Coordinates of C-alpha atoms in Angstrom, one line a residue:
Chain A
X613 CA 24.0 -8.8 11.3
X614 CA 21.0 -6.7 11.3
X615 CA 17.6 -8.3 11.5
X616 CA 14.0 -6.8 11.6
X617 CA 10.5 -7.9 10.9
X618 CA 10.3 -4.9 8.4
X619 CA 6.8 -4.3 6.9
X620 CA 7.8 -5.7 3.2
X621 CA 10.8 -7.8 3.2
X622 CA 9.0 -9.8 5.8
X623 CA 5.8 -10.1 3.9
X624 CA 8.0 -12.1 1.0
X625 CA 9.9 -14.5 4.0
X626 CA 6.4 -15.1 5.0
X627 CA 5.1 -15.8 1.7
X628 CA 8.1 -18.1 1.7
X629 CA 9.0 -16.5 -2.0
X630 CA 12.7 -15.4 -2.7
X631 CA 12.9 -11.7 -4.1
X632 CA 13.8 -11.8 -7.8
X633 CA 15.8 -9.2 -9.3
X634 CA 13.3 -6.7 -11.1
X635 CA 15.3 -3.7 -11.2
X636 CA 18.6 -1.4 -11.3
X637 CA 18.0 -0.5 -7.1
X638 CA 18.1 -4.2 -6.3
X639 CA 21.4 -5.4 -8.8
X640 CA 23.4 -2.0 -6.4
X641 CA 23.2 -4.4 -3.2
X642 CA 22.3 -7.8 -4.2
X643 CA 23.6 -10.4 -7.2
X644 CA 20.5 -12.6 -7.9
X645 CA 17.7 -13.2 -6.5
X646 CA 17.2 -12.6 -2.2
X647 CA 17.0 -16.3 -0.9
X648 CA 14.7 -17.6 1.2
X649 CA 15.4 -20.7 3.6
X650 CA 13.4 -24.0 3.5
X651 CA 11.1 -23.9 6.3
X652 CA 12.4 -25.3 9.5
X653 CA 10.7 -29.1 10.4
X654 CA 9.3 -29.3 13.8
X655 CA 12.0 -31.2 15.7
X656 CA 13.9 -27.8 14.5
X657 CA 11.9 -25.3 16.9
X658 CA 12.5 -27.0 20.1
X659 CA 15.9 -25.8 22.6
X660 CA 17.8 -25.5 19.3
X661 CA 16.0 -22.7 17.8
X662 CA 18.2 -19.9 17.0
X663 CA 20.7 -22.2 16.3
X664 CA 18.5 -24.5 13.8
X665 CA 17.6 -21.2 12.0
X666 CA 21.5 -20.2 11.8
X667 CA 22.2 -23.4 10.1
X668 CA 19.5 -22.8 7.1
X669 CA 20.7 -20.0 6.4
X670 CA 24.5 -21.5 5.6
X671 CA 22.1 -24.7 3.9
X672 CA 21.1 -21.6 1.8
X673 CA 24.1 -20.3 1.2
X674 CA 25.6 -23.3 -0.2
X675 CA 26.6 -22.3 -3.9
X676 CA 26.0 -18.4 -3.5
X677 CA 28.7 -16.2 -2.4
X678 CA 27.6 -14.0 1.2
X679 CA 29.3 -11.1 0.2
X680 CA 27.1 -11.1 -3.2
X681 CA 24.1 -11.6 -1.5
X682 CA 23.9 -10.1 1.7
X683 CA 20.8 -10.6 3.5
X684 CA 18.3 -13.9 3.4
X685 CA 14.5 -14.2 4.1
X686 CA 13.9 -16.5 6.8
X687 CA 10.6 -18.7 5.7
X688 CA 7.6 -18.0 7.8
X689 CA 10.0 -15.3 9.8
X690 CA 11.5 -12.3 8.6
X691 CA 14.9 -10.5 6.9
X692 CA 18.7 -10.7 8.1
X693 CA 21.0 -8.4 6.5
X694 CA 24.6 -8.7 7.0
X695 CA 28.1 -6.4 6.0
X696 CA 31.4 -5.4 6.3
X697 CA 30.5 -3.4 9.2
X698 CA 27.4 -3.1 11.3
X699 CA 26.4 0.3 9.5
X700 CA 26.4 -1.5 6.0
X701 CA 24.9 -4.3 7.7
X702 CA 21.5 -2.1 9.0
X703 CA 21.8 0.0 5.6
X704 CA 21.3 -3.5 4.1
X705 CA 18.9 -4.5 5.9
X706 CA 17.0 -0.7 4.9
X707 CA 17.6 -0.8 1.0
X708 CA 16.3 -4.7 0.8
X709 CA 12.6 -3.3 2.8
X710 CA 12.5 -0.9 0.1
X711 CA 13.2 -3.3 -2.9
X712 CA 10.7 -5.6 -1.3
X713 CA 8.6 -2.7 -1.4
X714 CA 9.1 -2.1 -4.6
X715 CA 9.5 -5.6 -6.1
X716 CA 5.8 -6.7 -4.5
X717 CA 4.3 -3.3 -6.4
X718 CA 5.9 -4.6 -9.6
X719 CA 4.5 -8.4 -9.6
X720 CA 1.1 -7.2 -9.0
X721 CA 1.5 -4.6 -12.0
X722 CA 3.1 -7.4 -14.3
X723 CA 1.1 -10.4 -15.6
X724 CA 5.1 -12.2 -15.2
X725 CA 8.0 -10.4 -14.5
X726 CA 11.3 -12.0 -15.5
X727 CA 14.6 -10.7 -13.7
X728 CA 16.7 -8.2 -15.7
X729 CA 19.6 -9.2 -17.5
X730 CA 22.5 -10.6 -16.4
X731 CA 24.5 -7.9 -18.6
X732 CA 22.5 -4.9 -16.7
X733 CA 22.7 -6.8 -13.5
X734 CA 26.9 -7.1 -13.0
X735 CA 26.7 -3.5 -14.9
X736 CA 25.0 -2.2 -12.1
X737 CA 26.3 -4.3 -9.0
X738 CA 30.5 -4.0 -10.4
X739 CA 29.7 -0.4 -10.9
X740 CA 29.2 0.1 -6.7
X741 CA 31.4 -3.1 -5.5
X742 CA 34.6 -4.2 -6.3
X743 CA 37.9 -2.9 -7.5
X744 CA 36.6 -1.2 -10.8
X745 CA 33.6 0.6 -8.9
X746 CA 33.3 4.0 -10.5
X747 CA 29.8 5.1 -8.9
X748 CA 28.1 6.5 -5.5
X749 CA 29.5 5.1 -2.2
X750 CA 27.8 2.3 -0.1
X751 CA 28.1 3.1 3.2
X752 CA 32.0 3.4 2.9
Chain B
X314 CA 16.9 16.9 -14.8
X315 CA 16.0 14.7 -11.8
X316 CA 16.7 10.6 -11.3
X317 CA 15.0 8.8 -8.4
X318 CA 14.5 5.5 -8.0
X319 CA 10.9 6.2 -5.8
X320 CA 8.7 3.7 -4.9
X321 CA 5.5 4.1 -7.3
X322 CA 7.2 5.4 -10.1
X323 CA 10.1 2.5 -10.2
X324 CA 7.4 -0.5 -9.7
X325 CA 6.2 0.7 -13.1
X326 CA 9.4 1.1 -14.6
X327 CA 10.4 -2.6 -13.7
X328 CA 7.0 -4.1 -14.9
X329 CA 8.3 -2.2 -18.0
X330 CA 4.4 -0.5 -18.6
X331 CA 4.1 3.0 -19.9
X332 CA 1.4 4.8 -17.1
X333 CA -1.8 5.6 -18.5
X334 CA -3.5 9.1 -18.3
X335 CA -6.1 7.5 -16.1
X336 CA -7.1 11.0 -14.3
X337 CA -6.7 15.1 -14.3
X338 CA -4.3 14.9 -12.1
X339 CA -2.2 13.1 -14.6
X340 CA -3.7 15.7 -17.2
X341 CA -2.0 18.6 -15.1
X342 CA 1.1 17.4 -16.3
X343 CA 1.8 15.1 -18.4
X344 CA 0.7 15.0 -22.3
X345 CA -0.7 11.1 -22.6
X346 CA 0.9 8.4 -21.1
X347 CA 4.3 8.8 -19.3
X348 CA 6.4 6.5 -21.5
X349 CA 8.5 3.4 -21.3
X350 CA 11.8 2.9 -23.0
X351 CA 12.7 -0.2 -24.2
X352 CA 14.9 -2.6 -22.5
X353 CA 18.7 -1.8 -22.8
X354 CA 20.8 -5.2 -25.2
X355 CA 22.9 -6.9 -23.3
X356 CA 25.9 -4.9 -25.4
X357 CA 24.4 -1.3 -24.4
X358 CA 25.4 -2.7 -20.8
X359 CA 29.3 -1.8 -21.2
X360 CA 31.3 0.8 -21.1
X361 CA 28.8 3.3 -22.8
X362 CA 26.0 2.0 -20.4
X363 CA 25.0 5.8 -19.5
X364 CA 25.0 6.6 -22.8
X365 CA 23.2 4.1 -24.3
X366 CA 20.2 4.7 -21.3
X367 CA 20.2 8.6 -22.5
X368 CA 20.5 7.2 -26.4
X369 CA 16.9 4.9 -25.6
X370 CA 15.4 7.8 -24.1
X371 CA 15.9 10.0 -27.3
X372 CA 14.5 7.1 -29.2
X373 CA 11.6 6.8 -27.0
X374 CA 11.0 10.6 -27.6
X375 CA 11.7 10.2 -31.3
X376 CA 7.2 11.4 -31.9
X377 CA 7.0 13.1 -28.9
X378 CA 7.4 17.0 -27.4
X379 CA 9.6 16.2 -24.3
X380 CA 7.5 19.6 -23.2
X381 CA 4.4 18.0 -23.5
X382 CA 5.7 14.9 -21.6
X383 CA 8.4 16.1 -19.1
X384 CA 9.4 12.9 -17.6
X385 CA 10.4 8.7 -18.9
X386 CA 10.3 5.2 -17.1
X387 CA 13.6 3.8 -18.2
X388 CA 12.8 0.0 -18.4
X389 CA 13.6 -2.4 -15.4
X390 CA 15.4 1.2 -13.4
X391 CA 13.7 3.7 -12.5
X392 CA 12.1 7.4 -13.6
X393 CA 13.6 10.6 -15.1
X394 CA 12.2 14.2 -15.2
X395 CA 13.1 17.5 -16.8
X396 CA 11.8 20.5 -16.8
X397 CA 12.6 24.4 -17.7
X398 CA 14.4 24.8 -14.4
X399 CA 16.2 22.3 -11.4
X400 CA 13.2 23.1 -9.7
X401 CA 10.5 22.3 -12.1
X402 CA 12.1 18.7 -12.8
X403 CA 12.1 17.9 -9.0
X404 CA 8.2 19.2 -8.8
X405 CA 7.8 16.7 -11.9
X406 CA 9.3 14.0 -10.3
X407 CA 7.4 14.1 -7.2
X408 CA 4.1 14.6 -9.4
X409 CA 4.8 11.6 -11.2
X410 CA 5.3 9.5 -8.4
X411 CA 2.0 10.5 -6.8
X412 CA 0.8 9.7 -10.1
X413 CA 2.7 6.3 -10.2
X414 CA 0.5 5.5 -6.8
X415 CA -2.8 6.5 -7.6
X416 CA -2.8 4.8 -10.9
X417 CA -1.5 1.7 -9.5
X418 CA -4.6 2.1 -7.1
X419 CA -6.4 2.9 -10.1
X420 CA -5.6 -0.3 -12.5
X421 CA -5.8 -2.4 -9.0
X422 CA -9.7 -2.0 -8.7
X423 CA -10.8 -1.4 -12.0
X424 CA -10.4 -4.4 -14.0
X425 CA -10.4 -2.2 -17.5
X426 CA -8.7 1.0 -17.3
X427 CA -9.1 3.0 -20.2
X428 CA -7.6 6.7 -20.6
X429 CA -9.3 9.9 -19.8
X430 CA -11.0 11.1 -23.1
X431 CA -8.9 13.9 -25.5
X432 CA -11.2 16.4 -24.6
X433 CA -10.8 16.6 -21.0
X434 CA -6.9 15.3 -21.3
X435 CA -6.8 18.8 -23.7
X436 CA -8.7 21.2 -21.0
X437 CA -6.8 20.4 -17.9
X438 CA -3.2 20.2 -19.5
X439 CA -4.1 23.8 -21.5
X440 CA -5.8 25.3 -18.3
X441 CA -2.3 25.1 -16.4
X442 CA 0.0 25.2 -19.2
X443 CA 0.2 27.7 -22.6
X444 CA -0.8 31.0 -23.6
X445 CA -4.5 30.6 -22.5
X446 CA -3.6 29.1 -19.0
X447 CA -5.6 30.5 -16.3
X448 CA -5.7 27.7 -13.5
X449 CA -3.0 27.1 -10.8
X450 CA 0.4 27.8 -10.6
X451 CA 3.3 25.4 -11.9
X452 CA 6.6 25.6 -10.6
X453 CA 6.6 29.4 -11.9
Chain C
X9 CA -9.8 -2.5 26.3
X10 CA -8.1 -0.7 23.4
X11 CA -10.4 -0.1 20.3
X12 CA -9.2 1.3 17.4
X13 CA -10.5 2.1 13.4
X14 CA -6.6 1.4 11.8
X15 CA -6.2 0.8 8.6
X16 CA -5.3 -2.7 8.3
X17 CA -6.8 -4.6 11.3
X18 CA -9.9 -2.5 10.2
X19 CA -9.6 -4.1 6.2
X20 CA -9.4 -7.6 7.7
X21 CA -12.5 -7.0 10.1
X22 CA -14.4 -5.8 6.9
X23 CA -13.3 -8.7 5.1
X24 CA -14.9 -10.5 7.9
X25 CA -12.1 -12.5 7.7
X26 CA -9.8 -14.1 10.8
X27 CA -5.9 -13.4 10.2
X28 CA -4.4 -16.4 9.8
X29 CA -0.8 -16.9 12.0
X30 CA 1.4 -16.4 8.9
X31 CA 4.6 -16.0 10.5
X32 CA 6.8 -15.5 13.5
X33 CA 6.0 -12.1 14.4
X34 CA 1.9 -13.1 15.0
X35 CA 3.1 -16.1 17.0
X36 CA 4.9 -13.7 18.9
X37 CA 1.9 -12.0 19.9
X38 CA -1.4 -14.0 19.0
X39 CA -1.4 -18.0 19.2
X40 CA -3.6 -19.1 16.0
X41 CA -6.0 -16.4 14.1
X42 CA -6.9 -13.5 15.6
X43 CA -10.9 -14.5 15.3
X44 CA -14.1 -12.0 13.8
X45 CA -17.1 -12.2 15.0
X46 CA -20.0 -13.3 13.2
X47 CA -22.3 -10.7 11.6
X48 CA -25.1 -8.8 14.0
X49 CA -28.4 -9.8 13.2
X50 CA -30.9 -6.6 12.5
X51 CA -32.2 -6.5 15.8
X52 CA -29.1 -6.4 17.3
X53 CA -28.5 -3.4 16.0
X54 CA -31.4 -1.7 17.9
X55 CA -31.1 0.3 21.5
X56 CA -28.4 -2.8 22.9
X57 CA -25.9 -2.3 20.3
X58 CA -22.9 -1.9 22.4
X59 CA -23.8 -4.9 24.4
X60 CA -24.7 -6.9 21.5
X61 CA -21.2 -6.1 20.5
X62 CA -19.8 -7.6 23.6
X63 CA -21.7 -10.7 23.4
X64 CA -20.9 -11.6 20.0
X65 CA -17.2 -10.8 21.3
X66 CA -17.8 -13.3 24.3
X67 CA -19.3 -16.1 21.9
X68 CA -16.2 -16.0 19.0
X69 CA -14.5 -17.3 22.7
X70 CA -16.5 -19.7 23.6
X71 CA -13.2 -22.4 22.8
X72 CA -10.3 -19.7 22.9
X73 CA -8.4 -18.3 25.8
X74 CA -8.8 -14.5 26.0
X75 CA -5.2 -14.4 27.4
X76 CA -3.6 -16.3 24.4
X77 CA -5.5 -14.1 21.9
X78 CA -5.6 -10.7 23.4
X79 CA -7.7 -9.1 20.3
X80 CA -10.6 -9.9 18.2
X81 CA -11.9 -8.5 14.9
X82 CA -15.5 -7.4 15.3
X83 CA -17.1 -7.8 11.5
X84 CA -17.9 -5.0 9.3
X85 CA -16.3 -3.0 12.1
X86 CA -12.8 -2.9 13.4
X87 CA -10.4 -4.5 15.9
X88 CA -10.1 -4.6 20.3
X89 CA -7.2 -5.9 22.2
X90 CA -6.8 -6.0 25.7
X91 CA -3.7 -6.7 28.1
X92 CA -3.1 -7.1 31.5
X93 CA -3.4 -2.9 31.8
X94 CA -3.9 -0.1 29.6
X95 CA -0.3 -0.1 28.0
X96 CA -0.2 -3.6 27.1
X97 CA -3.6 -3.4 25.2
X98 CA -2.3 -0.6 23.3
X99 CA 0.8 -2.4 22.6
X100 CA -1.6 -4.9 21.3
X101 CA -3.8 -2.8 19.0
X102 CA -0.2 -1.8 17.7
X103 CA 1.1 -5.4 16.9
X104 CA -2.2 -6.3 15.3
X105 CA -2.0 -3.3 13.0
X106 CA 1.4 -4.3 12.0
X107 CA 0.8 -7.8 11.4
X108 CA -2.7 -7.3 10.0
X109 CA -0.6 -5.2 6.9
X110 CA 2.1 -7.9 6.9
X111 CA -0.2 -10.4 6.7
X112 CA -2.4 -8.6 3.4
X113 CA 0.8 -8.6 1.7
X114 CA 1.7 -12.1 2.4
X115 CA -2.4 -13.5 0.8
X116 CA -1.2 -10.7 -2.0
X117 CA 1.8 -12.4 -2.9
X118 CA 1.4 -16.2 -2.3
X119 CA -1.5 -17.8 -4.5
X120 CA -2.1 -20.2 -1.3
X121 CA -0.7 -19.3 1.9
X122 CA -1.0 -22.0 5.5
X123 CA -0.7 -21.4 8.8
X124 CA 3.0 -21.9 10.3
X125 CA 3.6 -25.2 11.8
X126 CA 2.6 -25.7 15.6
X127 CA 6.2 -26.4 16.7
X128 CA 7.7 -22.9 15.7
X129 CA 4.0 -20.7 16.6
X130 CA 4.2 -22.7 20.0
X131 CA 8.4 -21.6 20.2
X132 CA 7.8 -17.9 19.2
X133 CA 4.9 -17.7 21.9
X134 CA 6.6 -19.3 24.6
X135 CA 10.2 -17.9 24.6
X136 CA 7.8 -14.4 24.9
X137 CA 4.7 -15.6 27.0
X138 CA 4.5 -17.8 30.6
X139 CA 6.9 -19.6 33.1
X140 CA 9.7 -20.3 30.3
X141 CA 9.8 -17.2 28.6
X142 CA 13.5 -16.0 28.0
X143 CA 13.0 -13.7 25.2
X144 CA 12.3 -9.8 24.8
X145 CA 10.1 -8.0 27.1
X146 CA 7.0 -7.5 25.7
X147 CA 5.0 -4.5 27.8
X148 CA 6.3 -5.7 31.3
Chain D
X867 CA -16.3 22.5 -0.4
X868 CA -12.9 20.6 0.0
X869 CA -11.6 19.4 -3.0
X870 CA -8.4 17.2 -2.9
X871 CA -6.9 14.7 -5.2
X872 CA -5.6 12.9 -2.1
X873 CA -4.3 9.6 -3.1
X874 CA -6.9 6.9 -2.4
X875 CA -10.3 8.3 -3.0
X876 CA -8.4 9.7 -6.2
X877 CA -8.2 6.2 -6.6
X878 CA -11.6 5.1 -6.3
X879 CA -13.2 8.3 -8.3
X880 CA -10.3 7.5 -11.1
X881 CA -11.5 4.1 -11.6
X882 CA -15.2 5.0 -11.8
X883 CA -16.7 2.9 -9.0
X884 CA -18.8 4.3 -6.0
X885 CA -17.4 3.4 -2.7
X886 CA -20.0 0.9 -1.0
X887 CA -20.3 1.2 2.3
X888 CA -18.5 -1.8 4.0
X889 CA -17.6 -0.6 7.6
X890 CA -19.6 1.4 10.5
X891 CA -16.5 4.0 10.0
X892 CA -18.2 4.9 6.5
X893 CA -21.3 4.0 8.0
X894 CA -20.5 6.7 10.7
X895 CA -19.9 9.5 8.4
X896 CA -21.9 8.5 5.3
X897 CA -25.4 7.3 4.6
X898 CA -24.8 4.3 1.7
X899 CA -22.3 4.7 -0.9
X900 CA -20.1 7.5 -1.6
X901 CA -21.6 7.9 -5.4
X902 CA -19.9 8.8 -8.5
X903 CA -20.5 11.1 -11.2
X904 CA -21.3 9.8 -14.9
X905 CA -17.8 10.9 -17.2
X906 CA -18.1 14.0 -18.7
X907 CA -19.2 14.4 -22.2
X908 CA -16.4 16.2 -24.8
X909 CA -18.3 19.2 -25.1
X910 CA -18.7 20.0 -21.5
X911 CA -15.1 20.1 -21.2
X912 CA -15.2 23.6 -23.4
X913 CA -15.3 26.9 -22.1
X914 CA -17.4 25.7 -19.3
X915 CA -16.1 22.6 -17.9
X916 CA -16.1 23.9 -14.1
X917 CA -19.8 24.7 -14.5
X918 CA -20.2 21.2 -16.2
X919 CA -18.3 19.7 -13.6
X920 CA -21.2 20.9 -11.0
X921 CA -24.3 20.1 -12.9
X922 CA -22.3 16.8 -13.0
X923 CA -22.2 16.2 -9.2
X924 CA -25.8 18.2 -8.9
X925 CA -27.3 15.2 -11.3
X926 CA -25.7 12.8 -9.1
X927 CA -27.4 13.6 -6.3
X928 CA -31.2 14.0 -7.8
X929 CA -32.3 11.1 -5.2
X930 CA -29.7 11.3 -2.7
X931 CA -30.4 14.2 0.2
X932 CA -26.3 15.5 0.4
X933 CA -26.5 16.0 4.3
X934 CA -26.8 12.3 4.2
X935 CA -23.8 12.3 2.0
X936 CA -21.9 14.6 1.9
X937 CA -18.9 13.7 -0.5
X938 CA -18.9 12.9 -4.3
X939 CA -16.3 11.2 -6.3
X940 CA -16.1 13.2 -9.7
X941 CA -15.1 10.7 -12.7
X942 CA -11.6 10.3 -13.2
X943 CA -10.8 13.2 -11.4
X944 CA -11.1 13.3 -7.1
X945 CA -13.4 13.5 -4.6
X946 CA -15.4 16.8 -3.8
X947 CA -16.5 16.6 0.3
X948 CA -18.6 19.3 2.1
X949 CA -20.3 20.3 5.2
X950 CA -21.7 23.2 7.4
X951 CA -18.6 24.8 8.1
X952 CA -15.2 24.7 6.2
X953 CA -13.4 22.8 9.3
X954 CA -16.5 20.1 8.9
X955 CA -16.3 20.2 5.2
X956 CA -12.3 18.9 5.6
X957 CA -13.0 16.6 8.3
X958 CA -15.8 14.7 5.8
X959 CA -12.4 15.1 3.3
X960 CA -10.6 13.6 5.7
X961 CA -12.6 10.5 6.7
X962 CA -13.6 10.2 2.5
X963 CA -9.5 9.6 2.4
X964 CA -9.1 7.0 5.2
X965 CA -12.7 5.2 4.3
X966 CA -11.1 5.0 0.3
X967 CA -7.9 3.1 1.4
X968 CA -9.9 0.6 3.8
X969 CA -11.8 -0.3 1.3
X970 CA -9.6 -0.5 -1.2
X971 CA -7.9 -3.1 1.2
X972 CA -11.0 -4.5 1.9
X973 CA -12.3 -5.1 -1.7
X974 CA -8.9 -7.3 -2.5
X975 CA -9.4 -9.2 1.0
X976 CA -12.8 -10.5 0.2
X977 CA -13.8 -12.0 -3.0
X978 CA -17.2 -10.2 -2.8
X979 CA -17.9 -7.8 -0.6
X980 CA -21.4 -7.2 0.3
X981 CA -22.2 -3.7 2.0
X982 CA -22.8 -4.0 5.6
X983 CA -26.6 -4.0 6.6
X984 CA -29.2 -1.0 6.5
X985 CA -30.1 -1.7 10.6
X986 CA -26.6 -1.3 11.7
X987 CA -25.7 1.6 8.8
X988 CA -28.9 2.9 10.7
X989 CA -27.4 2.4 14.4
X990 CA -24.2 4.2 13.3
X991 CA -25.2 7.0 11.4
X992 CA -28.0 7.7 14.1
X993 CA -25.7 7.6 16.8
X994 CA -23.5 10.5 15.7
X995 CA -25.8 12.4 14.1
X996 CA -29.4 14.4 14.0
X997 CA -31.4 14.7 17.2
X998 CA -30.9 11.4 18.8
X999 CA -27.2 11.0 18.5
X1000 CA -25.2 10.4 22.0
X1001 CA -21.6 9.2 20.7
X1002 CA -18.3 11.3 19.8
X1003 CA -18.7 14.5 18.0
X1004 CA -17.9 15.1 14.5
X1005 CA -16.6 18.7 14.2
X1006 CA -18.9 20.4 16.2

């Protein structure tokens, strides 16, 4: 697990706003939307801490799939990025700084923005991951 | 030709807006706005998916010079650029991100943008480009 | 005393506005705003500048600890920190630049941002700051 | 002369607006705003647009003395700076570049932004420069 207080990602986490999928670079590493966790309640940052903020970010992974999606915004906190090993899990943690980056330039360009496709999203994601993956190499 | 997915250049692509000719820098080298295709059908996101992106480019070129306007935004992914050698489309790519920044700046803190007039569009394109170019040098 | 003209810190100070603790990273660092000063009147401005300076300084802490906010944002001008020596000022100066960016991009992208709940500012600042600090080594 | 189309006061000079003077760093290198030219009419963008291009910035400055300013932002085109020597005339360049971006930042901070008053515009101008000056040097 990689986590930083990056410049961008953690401008979204503190915005509390999940990163919506607005382009090709983002559908390579991440299916969906970035999530961000509920904010933590107040009898959540006493001894417990780390461990309180460990068990949003399963609450937040309830219905999505890790491997998917993998890194979360923690609200009012920062990014963690996660992988296979703890090279993918830091290159993560780099590609999701520059979507955020990139994804905060392209809300204040675009009255809305709606997420691409789901038909250029899997496109895009199956052709890096998985057993028909045909394109570039992600830190493999 | 050169692919990137840079920052300035992408978070126009993914708000899906052609980029205004909002300055002579712009002028220098690009013909009007740099333009936007449209976005791909969910059915051009298959197994011709590569080809279908180069097919929306033609289409997007269909009344334009691609001399005139050496570079696209392909919709919700990223830029292209060409040029008459591998390293003219790399000097057009990084030209048309710096472009991509300033005229993000640009439509930030004016609140209506409207392109350069033809006249001085005309001079500064024809001063570095053509038979009667006498300004600068261009990748030659 | 570190002063500095950065960027960010600098844009806030302008602003005239106090940076609001919007995440875990200020709480880390500051606890609440980092304050501005009110305006100098005209005559301030005459042959006791530098001391006015300071005085205006000394009155935005009339109800804060200078130890629990080691920086200040002098309006229309730019930002000081202080530490317990030279190094840890600096460090400061650094931090507030960072979260002074972080936190322009957070008012960018949430239409109304708050503060972050006592419980987890008072968490981040303690397991860094006092008697019970178990986290990190911040300039010591 | 320095002329650059560096990326923020490209910015400013590209959108058409003056820079207003909302910080003692502008205040310590320029007296008021950094002013810009009127647009260029079609038929000075002929045969002698360069020339044009001067008498543009020379208008400009009919009431404004340019050792008390001494940059101008030509209309959607960059910023021209100057000085008494070549190294001052890319230091002013310089400054012009860093001043552009803080108040870019500062103009989206504050809802309205008021320039900072004459008596301490006064205090920092004075004190760098002409006969009674006594803090820093500026490229001298």
């Amino acid at each position: 697990v990689a986590h930083t207080h990056s410049t961008w990602a953690t401008s979204w986490a503190q915005a509390r706003r999940p990163i919506p999928c607005l382009g090709t670079t983002h559908a390579d590493y991440f299916t969906g939307a970035v999530p961000c966790t509920r904010p933590l309640a107040d009898d959540e940052c006493g001894d417990d801490y780390e461990r309180a903020t460990g068990a949003a970010i399963v609450e937040t992974f309830a219905e999505l799939d890790p491997r998917d999606v993998p890194a979360v915004l923690v609200a009012s906190h920062g990014p963690f990025a996660w992988g296979t090993s703890a090279r993918e899990a830091v290159e993560h943690a780099a590609a999701l700084e520059r979507i955020a980056h990139v994804a905060f330039n392209t809300v204040a360009l675009a009255a809305s923005v709606t997420p691409i496709p789901d038909a250029l999203h899997e496109r895009h994601f199956r052709r890096k991951h998985g057993a028909t993956a045909y394109y570039g190499q992600l830190g493999r």
